[in-house]
Short mmCIF file of N, CA and C and ligand atoms in Angstrom, two decimals:
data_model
loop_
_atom_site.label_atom_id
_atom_site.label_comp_id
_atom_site.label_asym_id
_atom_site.label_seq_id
_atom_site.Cartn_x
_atom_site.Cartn_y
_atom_site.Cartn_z
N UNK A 1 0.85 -1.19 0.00
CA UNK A 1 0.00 0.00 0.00
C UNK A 1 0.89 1.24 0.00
N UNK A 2 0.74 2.26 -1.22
CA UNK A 2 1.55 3.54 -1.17
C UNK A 2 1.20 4.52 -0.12
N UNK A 3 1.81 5.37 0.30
CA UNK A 3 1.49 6.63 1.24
C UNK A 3 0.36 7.28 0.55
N UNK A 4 -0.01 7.33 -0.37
CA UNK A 4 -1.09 8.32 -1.14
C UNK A 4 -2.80 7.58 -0.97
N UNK A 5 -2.17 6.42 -0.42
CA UNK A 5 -3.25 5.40 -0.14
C UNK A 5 -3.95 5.51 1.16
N UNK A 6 -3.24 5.83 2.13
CA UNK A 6 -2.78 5.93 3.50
C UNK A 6 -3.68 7.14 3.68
N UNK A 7 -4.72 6.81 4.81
CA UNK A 7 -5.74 7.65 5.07
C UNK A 7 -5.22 8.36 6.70
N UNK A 8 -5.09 9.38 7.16
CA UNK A 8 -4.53 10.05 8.35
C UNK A 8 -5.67 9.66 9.30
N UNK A 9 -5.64 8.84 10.32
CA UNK A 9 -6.53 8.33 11.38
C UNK A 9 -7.18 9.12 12.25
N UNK A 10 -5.56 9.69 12.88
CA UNK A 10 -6.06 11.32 13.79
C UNK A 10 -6.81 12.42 12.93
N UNK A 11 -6.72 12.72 11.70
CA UNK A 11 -7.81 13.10 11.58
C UNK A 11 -8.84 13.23 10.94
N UNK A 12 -9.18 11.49 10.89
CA UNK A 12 -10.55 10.99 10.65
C UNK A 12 -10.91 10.99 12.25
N UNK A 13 -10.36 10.90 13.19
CA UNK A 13 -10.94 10.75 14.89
C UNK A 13 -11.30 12.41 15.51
N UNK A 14 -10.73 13.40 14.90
CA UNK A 14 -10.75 14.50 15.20
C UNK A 14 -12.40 14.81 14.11
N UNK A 15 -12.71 14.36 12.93
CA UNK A 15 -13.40 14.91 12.48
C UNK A 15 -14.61 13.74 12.82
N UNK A 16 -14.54 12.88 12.65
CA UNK A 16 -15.55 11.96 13.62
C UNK A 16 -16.18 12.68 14.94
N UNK A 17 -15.26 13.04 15.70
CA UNK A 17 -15.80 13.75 17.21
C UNK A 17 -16.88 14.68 16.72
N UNK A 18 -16.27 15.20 16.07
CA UNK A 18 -16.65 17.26 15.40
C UNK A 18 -18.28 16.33 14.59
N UNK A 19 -18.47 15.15 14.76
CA UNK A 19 -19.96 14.46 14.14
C UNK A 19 -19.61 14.90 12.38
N UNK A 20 -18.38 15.62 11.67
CA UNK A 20 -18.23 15.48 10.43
C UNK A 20 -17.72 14.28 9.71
N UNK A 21 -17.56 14.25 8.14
CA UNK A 21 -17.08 13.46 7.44
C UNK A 21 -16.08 13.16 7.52
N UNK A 22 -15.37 12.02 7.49
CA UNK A 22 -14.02 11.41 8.09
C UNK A 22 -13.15 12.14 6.90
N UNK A 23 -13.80 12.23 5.78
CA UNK A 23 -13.10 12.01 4.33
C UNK A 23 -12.81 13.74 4.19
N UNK A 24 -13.88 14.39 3.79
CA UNK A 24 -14.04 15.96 3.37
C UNK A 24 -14.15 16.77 4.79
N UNK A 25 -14.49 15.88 6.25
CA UNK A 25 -14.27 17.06 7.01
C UNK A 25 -15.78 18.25 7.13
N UNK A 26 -16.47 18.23 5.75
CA UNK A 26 -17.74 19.21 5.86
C UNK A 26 -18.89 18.79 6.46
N UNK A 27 -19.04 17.83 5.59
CA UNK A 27 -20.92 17.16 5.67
C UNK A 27 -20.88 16.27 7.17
N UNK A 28 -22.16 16.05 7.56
CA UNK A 28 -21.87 15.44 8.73
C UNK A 28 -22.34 13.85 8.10
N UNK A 29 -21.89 13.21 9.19
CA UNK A 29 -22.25 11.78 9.32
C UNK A 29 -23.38 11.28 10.00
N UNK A 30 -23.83 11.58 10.82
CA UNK A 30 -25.11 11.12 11.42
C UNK A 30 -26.59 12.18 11.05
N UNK A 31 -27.55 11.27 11.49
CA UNK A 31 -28.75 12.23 11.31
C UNK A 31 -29.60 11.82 12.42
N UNK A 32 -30.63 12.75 12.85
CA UNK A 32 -31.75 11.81 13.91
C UNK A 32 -31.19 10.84 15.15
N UNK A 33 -29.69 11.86 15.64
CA UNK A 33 -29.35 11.73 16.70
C UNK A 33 -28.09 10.37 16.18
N UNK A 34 -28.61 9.52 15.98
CA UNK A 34 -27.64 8.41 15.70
C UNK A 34 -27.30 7.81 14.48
N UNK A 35 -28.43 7.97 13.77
CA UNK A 35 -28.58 7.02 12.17
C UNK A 35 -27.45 7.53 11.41
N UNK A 36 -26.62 6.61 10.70
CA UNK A 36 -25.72 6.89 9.65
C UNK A 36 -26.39 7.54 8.68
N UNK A 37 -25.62 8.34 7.58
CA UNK A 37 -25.68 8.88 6.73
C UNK A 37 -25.78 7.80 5.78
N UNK A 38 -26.48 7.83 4.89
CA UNK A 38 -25.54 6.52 3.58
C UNK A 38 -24.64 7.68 2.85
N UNK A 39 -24.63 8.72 2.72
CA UNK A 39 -23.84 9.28 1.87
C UNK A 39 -23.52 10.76 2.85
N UNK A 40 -22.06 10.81 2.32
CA UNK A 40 -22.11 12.33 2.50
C UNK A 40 -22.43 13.32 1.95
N UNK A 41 -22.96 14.14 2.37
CA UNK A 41 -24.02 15.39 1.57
C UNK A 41 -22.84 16.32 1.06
N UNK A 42 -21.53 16.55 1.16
CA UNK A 42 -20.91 17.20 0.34
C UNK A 42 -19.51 16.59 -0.68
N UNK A 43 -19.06 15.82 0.26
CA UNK A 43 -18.07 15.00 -1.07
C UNK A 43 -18.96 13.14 -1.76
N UNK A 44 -19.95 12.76 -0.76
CA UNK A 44 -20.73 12.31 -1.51
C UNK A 44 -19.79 10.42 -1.13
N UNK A 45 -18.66 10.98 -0.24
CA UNK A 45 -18.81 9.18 0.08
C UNK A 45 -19.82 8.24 0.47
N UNK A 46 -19.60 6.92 0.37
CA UNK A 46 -20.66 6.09 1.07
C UNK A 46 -20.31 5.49 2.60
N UNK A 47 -21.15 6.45 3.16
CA UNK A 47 -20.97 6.02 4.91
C UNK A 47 -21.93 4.74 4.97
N UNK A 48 -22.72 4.10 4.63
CA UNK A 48 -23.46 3.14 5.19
C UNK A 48 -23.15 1.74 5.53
N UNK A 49 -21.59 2.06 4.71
CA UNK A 49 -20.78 0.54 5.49
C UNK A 49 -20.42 0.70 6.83
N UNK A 50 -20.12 1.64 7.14
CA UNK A 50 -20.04 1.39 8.99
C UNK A 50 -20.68 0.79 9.86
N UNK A 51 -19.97 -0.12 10.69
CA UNK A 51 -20.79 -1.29 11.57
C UNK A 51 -20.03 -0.93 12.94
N UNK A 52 -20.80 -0.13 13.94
CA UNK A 52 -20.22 0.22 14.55
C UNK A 52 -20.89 -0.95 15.91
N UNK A 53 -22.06 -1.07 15.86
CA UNK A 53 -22.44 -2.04 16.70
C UNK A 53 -22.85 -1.43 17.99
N UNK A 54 -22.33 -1.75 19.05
CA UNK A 54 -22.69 -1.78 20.66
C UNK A 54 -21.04 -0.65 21.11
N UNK A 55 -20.64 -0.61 20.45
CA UNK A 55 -18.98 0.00 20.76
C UNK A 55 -18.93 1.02 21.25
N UNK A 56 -19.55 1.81 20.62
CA UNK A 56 -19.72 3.22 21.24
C UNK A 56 -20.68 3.49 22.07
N UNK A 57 -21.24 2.69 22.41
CA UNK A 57 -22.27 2.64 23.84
C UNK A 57 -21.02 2.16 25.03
N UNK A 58 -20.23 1.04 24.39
CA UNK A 58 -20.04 0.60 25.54
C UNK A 58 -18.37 1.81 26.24
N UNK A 59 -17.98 2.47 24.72
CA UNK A 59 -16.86 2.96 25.14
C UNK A 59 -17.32 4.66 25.35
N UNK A 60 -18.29 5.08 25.90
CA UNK A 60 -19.24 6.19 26.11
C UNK A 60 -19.23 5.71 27.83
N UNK A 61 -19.87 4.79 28.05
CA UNK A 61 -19.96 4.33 29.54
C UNK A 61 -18.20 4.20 30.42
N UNK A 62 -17.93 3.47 29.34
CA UNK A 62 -16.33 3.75 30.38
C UNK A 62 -15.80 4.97 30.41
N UNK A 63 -16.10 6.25 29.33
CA UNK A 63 -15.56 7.49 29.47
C UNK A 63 -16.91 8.31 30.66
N UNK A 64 -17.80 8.23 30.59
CA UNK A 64 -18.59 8.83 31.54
C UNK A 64 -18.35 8.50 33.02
N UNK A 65 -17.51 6.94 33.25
CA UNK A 65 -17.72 6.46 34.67
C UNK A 65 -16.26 7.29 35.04
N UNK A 66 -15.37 7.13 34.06
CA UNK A 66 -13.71 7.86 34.20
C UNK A 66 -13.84 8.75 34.61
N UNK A 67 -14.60 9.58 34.01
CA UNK A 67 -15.12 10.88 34.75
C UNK A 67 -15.84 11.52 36.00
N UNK A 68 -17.02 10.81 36.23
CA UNK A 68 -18.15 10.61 37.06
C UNK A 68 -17.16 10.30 38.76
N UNK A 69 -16.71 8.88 38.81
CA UNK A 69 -16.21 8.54 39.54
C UNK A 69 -15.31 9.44 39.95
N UNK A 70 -14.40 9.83 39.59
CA UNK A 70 -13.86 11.06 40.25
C UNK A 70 -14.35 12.14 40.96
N UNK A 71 -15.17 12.78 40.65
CA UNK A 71 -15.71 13.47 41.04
C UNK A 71 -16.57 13.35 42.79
N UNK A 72 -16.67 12.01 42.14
CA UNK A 72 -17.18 11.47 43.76
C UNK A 72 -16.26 11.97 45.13
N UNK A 73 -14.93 11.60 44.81
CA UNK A 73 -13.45 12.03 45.57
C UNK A 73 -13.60 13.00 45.64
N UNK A 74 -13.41 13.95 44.73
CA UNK A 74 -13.15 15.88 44.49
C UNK A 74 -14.20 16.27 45.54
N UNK A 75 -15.33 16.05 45.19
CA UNK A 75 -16.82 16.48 46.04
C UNK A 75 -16.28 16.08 47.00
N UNK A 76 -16.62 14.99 48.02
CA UNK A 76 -16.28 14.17 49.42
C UNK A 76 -15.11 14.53 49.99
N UNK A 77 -14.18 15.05 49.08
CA UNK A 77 -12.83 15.38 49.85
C UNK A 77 -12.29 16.87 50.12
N UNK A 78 -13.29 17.48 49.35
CA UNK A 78 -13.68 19.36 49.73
C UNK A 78 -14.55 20.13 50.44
N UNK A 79 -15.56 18.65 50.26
CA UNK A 79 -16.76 19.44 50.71
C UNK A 79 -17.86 17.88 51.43
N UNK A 80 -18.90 18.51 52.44
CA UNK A 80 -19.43 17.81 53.21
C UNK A 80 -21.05 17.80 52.40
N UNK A 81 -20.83 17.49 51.37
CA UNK A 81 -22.66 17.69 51.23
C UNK A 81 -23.64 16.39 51.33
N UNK A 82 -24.68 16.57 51.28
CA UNK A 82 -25.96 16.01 51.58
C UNK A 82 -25.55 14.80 50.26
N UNK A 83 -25.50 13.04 50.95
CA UNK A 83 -25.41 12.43 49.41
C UNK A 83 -26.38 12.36 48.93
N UNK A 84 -27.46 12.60 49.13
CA UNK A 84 -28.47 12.09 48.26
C UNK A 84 -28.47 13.32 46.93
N UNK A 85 -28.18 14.53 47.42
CA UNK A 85 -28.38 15.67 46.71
C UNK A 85 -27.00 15.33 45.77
N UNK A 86 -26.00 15.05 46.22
CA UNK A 86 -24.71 14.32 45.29
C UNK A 86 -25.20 13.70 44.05
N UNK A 87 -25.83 12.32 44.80
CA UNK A 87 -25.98 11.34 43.88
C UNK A 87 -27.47 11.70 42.62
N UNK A 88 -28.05 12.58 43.20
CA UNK A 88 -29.01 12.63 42.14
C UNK A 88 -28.64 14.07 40.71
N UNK A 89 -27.57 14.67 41.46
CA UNK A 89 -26.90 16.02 41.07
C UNK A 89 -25.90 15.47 40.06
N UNK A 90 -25.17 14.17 40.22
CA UNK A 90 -24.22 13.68 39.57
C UNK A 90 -24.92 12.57 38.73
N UNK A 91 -26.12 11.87 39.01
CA UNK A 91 -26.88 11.19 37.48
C UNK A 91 -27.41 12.06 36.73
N UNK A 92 -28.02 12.94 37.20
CA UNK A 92 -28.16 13.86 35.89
C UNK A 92 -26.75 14.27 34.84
N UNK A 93 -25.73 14.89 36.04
CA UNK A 93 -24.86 15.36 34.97
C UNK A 93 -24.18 14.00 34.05
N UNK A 94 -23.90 12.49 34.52
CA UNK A 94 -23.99 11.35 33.72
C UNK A 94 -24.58 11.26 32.80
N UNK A 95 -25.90 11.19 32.56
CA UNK A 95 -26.96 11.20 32.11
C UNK A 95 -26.96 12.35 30.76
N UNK A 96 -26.19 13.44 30.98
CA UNK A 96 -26.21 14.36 30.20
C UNK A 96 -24.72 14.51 29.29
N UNK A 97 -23.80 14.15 30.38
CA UNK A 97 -22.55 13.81 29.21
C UNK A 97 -22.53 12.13 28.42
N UNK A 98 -23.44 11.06 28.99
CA UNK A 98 -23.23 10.13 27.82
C UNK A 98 -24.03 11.05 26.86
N UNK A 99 -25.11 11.58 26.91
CA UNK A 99 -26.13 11.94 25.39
C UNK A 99 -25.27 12.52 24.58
N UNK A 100 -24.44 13.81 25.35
CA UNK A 100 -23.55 14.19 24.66
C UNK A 100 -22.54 13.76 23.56
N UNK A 101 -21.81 12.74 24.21
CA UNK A 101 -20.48 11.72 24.32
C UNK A 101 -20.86 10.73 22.62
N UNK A 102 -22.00 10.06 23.26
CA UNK A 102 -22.39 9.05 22.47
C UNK A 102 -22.41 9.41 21.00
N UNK A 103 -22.81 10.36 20.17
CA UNK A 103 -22.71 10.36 19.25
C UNK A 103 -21.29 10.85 18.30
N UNK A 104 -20.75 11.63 19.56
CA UNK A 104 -19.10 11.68 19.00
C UNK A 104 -18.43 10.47 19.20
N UNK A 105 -18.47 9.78 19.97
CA UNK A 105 -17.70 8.40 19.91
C UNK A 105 -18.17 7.54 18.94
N UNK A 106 -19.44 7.26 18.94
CA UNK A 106 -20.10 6.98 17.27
C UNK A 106 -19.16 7.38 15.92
N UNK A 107 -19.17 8.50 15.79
CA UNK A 107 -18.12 9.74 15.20
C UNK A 107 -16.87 9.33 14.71
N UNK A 108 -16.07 8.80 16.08
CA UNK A 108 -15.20 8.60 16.21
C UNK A 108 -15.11 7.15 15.90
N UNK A 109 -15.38 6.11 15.57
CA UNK A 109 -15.92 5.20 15.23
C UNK A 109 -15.76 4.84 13.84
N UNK A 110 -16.54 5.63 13.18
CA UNK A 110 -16.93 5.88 12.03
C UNK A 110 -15.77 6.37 11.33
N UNK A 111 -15.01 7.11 11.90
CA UNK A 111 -13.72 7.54 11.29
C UNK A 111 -12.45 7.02 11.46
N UNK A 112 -12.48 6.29 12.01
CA UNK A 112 -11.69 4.97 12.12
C UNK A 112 -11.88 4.32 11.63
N UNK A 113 -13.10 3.50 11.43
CA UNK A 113 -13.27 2.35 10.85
C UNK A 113 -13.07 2.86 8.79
N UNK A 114 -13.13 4.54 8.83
CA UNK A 114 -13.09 4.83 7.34
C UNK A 114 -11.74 4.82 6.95
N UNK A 115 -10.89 5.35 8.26
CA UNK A 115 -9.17 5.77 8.20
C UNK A 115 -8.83 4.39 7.59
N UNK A 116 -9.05 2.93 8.39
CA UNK A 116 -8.52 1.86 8.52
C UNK A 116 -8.96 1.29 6.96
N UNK A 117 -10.29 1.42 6.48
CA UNK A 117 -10.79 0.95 4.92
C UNK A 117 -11.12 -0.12 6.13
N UNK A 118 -11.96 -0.22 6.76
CA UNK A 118 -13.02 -1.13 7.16
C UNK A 118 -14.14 -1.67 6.62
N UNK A 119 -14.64 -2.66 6.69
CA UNK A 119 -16.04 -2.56 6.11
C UNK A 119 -16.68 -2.37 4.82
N UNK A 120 -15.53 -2.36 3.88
CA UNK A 120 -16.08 -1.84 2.53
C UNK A 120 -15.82 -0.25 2.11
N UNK A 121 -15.23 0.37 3.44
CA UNK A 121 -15.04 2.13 3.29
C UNK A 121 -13.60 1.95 2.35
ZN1 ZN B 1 -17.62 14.13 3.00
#
């Protein structure tokens, strides 16, 4: 395989996050929160080979707990508050960075699996 062949990973993962096209960088990749694109709306690749599966659910949950969990420490070790008001203060904010998370890691996903020529990409 020549260098001209050779697709730059970091940034198909940088433009994956950003929910754009791994390839052109413009058009986005998802629609309706999660659904692949079959095509990109400005350079017009075919995204619908991506099989991303359960992956980015499951690697969304280990970045939310990486996070989450800490915080438990930071809070408890500065400050004396009420846990219940903690624990229901800190599932929401969970709750609000996977929604976030999930579709850039999707993203990110997607642009990897395009960097690598996965799947038919
Ligand atoms: Zn594109």
């Amino acid at each position: 395989m020549s260098d001209e062949n050779e697709r730059d990973k970091k940034q198909a993962v940088i433009r994956g996050f950003m929910l754009k096209c791994p390839s052109c960088g413009v058009g986005k990749t998802l629609h309706k929160y999660l659904k692949v694109k079959d095509n990109c709306n400005h350079c017009g690749i075919e995204l619908h080979h991506a099989s991303v599966d359960d992956g980015p659910a499951y690697f969304t949950l280990m970045l939310v707990v990486a996070i989450i969990f800490p915080l438990f420490a930071v809070i408890y070790t500065n400050y004396d508050p009420n846990p219940l008001f903690v624990a229901l203060s800190l599932m929401v904010v969970a709750t609000g960075l996977a929604l976030w998370l999930l579709p850039r890691v999707k993203g990110v996903f997607i642009g990897l699996q395009w960097a690598s020529r996965l799947y038919g990409f």
